[in-house]
CSV table of C-alpha atoms in Angstrom, one decimal:
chain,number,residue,atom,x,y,z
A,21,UNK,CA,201.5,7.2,-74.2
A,22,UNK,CA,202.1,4.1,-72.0
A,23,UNK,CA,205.2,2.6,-71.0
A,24,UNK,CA,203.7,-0.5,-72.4
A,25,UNK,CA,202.8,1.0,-75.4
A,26,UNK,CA,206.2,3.0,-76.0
A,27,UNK,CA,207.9,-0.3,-75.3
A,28,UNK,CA,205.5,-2.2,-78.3
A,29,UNK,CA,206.5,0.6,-80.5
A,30,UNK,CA,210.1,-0.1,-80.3
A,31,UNK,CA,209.6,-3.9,-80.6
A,32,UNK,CA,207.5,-3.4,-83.6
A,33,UNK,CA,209.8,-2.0,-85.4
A,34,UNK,CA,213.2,-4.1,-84.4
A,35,UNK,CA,210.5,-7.0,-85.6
A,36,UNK,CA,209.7,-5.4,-88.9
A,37,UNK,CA,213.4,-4.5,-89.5
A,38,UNK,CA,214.1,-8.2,-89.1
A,39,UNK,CA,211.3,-9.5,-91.5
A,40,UNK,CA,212.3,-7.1,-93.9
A,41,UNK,CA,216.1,-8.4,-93.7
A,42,UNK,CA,214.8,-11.9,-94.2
A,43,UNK,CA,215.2,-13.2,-98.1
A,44,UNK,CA,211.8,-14.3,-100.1
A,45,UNK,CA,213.8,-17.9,-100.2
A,46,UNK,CA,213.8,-18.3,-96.2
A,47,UNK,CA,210.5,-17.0,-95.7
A,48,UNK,CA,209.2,-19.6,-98.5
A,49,UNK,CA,211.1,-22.7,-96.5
A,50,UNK,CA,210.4,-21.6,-92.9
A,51,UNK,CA,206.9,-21.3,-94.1
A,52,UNK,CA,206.7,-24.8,-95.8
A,53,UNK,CA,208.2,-26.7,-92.8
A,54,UNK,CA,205.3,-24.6,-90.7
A,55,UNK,CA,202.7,-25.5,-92.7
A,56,UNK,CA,203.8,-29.2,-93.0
A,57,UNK,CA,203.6,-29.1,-89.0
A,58,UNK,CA,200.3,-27.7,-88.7
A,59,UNK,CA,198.9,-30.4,-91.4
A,60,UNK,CA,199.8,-33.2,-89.2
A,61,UNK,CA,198.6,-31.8,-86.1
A,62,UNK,CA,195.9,-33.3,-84.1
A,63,UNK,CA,194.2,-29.9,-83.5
A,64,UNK,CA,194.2,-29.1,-87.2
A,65,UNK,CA,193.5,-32.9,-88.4
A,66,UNK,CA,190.5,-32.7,-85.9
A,67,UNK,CA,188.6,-29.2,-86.8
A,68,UNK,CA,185.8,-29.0,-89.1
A,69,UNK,CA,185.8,-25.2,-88.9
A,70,UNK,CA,188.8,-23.0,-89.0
A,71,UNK,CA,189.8,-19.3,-89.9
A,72,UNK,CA,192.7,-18.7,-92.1
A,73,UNK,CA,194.5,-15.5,-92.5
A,74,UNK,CA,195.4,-14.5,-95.6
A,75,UNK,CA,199.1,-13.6,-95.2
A,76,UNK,CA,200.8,-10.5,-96.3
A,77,UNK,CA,204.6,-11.0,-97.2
A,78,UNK,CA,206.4,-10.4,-93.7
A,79,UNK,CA,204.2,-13.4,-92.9
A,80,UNK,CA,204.3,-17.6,-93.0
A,81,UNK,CA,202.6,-18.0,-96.0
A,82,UNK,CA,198.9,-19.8,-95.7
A,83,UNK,CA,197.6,-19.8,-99.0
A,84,UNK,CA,199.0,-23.5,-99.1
A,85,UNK,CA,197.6,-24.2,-95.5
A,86,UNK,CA,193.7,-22.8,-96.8
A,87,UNK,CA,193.9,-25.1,-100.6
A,88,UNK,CA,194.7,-28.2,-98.2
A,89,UNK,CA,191.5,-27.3,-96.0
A,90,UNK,CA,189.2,-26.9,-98.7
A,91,UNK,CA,190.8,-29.6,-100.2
A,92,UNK,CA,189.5,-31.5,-96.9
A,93,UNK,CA,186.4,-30.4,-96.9
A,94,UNK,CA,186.7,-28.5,-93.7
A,95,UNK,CA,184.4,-24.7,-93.7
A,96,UNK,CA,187.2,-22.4,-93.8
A,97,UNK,CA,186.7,-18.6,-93.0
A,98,UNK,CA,188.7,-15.7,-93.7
A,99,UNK,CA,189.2,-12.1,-92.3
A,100,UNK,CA,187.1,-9.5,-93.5
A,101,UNK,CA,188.6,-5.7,-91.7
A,102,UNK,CA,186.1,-2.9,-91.6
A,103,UNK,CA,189.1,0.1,-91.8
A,104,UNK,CA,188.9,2.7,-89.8
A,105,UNK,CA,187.8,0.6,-86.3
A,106,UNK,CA,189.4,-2.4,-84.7
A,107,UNK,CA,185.9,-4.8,-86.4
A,108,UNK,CA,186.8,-7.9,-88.4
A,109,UNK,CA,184.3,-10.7,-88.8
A,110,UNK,CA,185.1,-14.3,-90.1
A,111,UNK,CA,184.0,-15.2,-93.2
A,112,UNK,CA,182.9,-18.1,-95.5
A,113,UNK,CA,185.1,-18.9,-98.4
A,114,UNK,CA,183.6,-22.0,-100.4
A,115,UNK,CA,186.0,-22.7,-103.0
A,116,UNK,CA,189.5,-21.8,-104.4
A,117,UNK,CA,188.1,-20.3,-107.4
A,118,UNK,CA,186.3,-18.1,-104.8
A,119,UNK,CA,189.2,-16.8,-103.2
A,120,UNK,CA,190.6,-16.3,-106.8
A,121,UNK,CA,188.0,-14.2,-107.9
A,122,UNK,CA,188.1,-12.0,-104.7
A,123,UNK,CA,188.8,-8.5,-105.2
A,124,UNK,CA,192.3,-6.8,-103.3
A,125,UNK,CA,191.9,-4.4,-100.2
A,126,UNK,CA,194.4,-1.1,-100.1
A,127,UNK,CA,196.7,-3.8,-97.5
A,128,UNK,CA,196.8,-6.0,-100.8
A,129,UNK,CA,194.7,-8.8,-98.9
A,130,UNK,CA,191.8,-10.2,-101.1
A,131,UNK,CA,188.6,-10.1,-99.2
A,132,UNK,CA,185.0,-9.9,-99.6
A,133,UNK,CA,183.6,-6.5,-99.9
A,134,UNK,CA,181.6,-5.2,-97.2
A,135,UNK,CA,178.5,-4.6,-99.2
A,136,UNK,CA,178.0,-8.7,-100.1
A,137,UNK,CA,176.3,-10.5,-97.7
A,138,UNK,CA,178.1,-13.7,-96.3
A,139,UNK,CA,177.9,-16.4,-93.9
A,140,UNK,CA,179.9,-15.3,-90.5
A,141,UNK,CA,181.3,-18.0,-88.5
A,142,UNK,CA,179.9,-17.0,-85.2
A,143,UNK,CA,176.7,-16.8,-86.6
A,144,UNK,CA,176.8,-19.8,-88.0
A,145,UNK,CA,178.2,-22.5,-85.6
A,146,UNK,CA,181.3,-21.1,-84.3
A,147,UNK,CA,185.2,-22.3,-85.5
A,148,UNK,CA,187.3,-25.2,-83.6
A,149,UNK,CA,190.3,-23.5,-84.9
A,150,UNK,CA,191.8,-19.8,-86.0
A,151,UNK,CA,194.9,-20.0,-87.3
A,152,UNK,CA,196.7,-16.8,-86.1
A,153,UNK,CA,198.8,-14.2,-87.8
A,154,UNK,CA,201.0,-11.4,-85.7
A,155,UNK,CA,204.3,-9.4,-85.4
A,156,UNK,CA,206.0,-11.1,-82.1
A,157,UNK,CA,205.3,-14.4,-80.2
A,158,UNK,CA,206.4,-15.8,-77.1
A,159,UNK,CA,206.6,-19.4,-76.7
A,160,UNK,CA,204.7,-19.1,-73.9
A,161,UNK,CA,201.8,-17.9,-76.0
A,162,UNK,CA,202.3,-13.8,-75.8
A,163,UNK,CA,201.9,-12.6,-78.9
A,164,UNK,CA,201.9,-8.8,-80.8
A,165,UNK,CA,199.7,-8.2,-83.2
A,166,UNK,CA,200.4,-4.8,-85.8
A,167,UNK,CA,198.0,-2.5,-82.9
A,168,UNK,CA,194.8,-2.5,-84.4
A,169,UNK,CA,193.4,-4.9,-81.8
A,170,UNK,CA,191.6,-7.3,-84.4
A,171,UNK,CA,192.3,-10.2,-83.2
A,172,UNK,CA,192.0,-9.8,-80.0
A,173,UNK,CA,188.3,-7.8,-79.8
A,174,UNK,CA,187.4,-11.2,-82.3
A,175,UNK,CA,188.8,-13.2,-80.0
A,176,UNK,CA,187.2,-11.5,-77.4
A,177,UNK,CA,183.3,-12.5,-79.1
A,178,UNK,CA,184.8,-15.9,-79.6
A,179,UNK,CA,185.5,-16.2,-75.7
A,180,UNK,CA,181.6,-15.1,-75.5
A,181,UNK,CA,180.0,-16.5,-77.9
A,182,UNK,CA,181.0,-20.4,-77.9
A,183,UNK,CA,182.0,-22.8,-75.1
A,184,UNK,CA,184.5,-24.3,-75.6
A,185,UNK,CA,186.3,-21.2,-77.3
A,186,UNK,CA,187.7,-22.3,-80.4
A,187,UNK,CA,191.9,-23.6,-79.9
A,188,UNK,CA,194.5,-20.8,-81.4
A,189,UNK,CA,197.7,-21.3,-83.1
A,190,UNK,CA,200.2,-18.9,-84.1
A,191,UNK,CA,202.3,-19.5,-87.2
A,192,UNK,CA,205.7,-17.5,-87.0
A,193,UNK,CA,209.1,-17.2,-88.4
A,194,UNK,CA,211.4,-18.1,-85.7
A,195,UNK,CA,213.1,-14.5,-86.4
A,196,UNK,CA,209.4,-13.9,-84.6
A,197,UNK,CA,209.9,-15.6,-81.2
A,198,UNK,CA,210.9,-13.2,-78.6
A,199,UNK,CA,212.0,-14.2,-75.0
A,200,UNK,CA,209.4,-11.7,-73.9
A,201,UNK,CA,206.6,-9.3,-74.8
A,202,UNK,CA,205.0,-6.3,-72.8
A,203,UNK,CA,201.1,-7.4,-72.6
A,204,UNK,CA,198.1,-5.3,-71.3
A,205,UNK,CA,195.1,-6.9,-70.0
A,206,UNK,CA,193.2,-6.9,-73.7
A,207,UNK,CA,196.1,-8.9,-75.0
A,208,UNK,CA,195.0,-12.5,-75.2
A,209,UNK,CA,197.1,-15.6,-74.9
A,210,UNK,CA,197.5,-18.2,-77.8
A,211,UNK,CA,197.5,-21.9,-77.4
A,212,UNK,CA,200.8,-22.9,-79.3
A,213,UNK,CA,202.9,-20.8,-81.1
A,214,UNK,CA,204.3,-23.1,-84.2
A,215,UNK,CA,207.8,-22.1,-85.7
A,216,UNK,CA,210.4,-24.0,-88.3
A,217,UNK,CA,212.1,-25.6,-85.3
């Protein structure tokens, strides 16, 4: 195991010990001011097509952020994993009542199965925007994801697929932001890392 790695190990868990301290109540208003920045930010105002995670609880919610893009009109995608390999593709989500009827993975995200066919962004035009999820940021733009590498091997197509590649920005607690991070090469940078503060 790598010093890198070993080192990403530790951090992981000091992170997950500090979510895990953090009350539902905090969570719910860090999250709110979060979301209230990204809504009135040019990058987000500006994009027709962007990919929303779907949040699990140690993260700033987004169900708010993806009813306010649909509301818009904008094509929003969502993650769909394939377990078992580091593959996750963007997918079309048309409607709320869509998302509502979506059945729940093992992680307890909804998600389309893998045996229905849908529309893929990069098949279908590309995204201006994906709206990031992960453990640990930098405000420099470092961020650590939970080590599957799915972000970053999407990211990765993105990069290769579209020109320009689409803008990325992380949403975090600011229990989240970390003066530093150890990177390796397949670690890529995010455009703005957007906290409470």
């Amino acid at each position: 195991m790598s010093a890198i790695r070993a080192a990403k190990t530790l951090i992981r868990k000091e992170l997950k010990a500090k979510l895990s301290a953090m009350t539902s109540e905090e969570k719910a208003r860090q999250s709110s001011e979060v979301a209230s920045l990204l809504l009135a930010h040019p990058c987000y105002r500006s994009c027709t097509r962007l990919a929303v995670y779907l949040s699990l609880p140690d993260e700033v919610h987004t169900l708010g952020i993806l009813r306010h893009a649909l509301d818009q009109g904008k094509a929003c995608f969502i993650p769909r994993y394939q377990t078992k390999s580091n593959y996750m593709d963007m997918v079309r989500l048309h409607s709320w009542e869509e998302y509502d009827a979506l059945p729940v993975t093992r992680w307890n995200i909804k998600q389309p199965p893998m045996s229905q066919s849908c529309e893929t962004a990069l098949a279908s035009g590309g995204l201006d925007l994906i709206l990031m999820p992960g453990l640990g940021f930098t405000r420099e733009g470092h961020r650590m994801g939970r080590g599957k590498g799915y972000y970053d091997t999407f990211l990765a197509k993105c990069k290769a697929s579209q020109t320009p590649p689409p803008s990325t920005i992380a949403l975090a607690f600011k229990e989240q932001v970390l003066p530093e991070i150890p990177t390796d090469e397949t670690d890529i940078m995010i455009d703005i890392v957007m906290t409470a503060e």
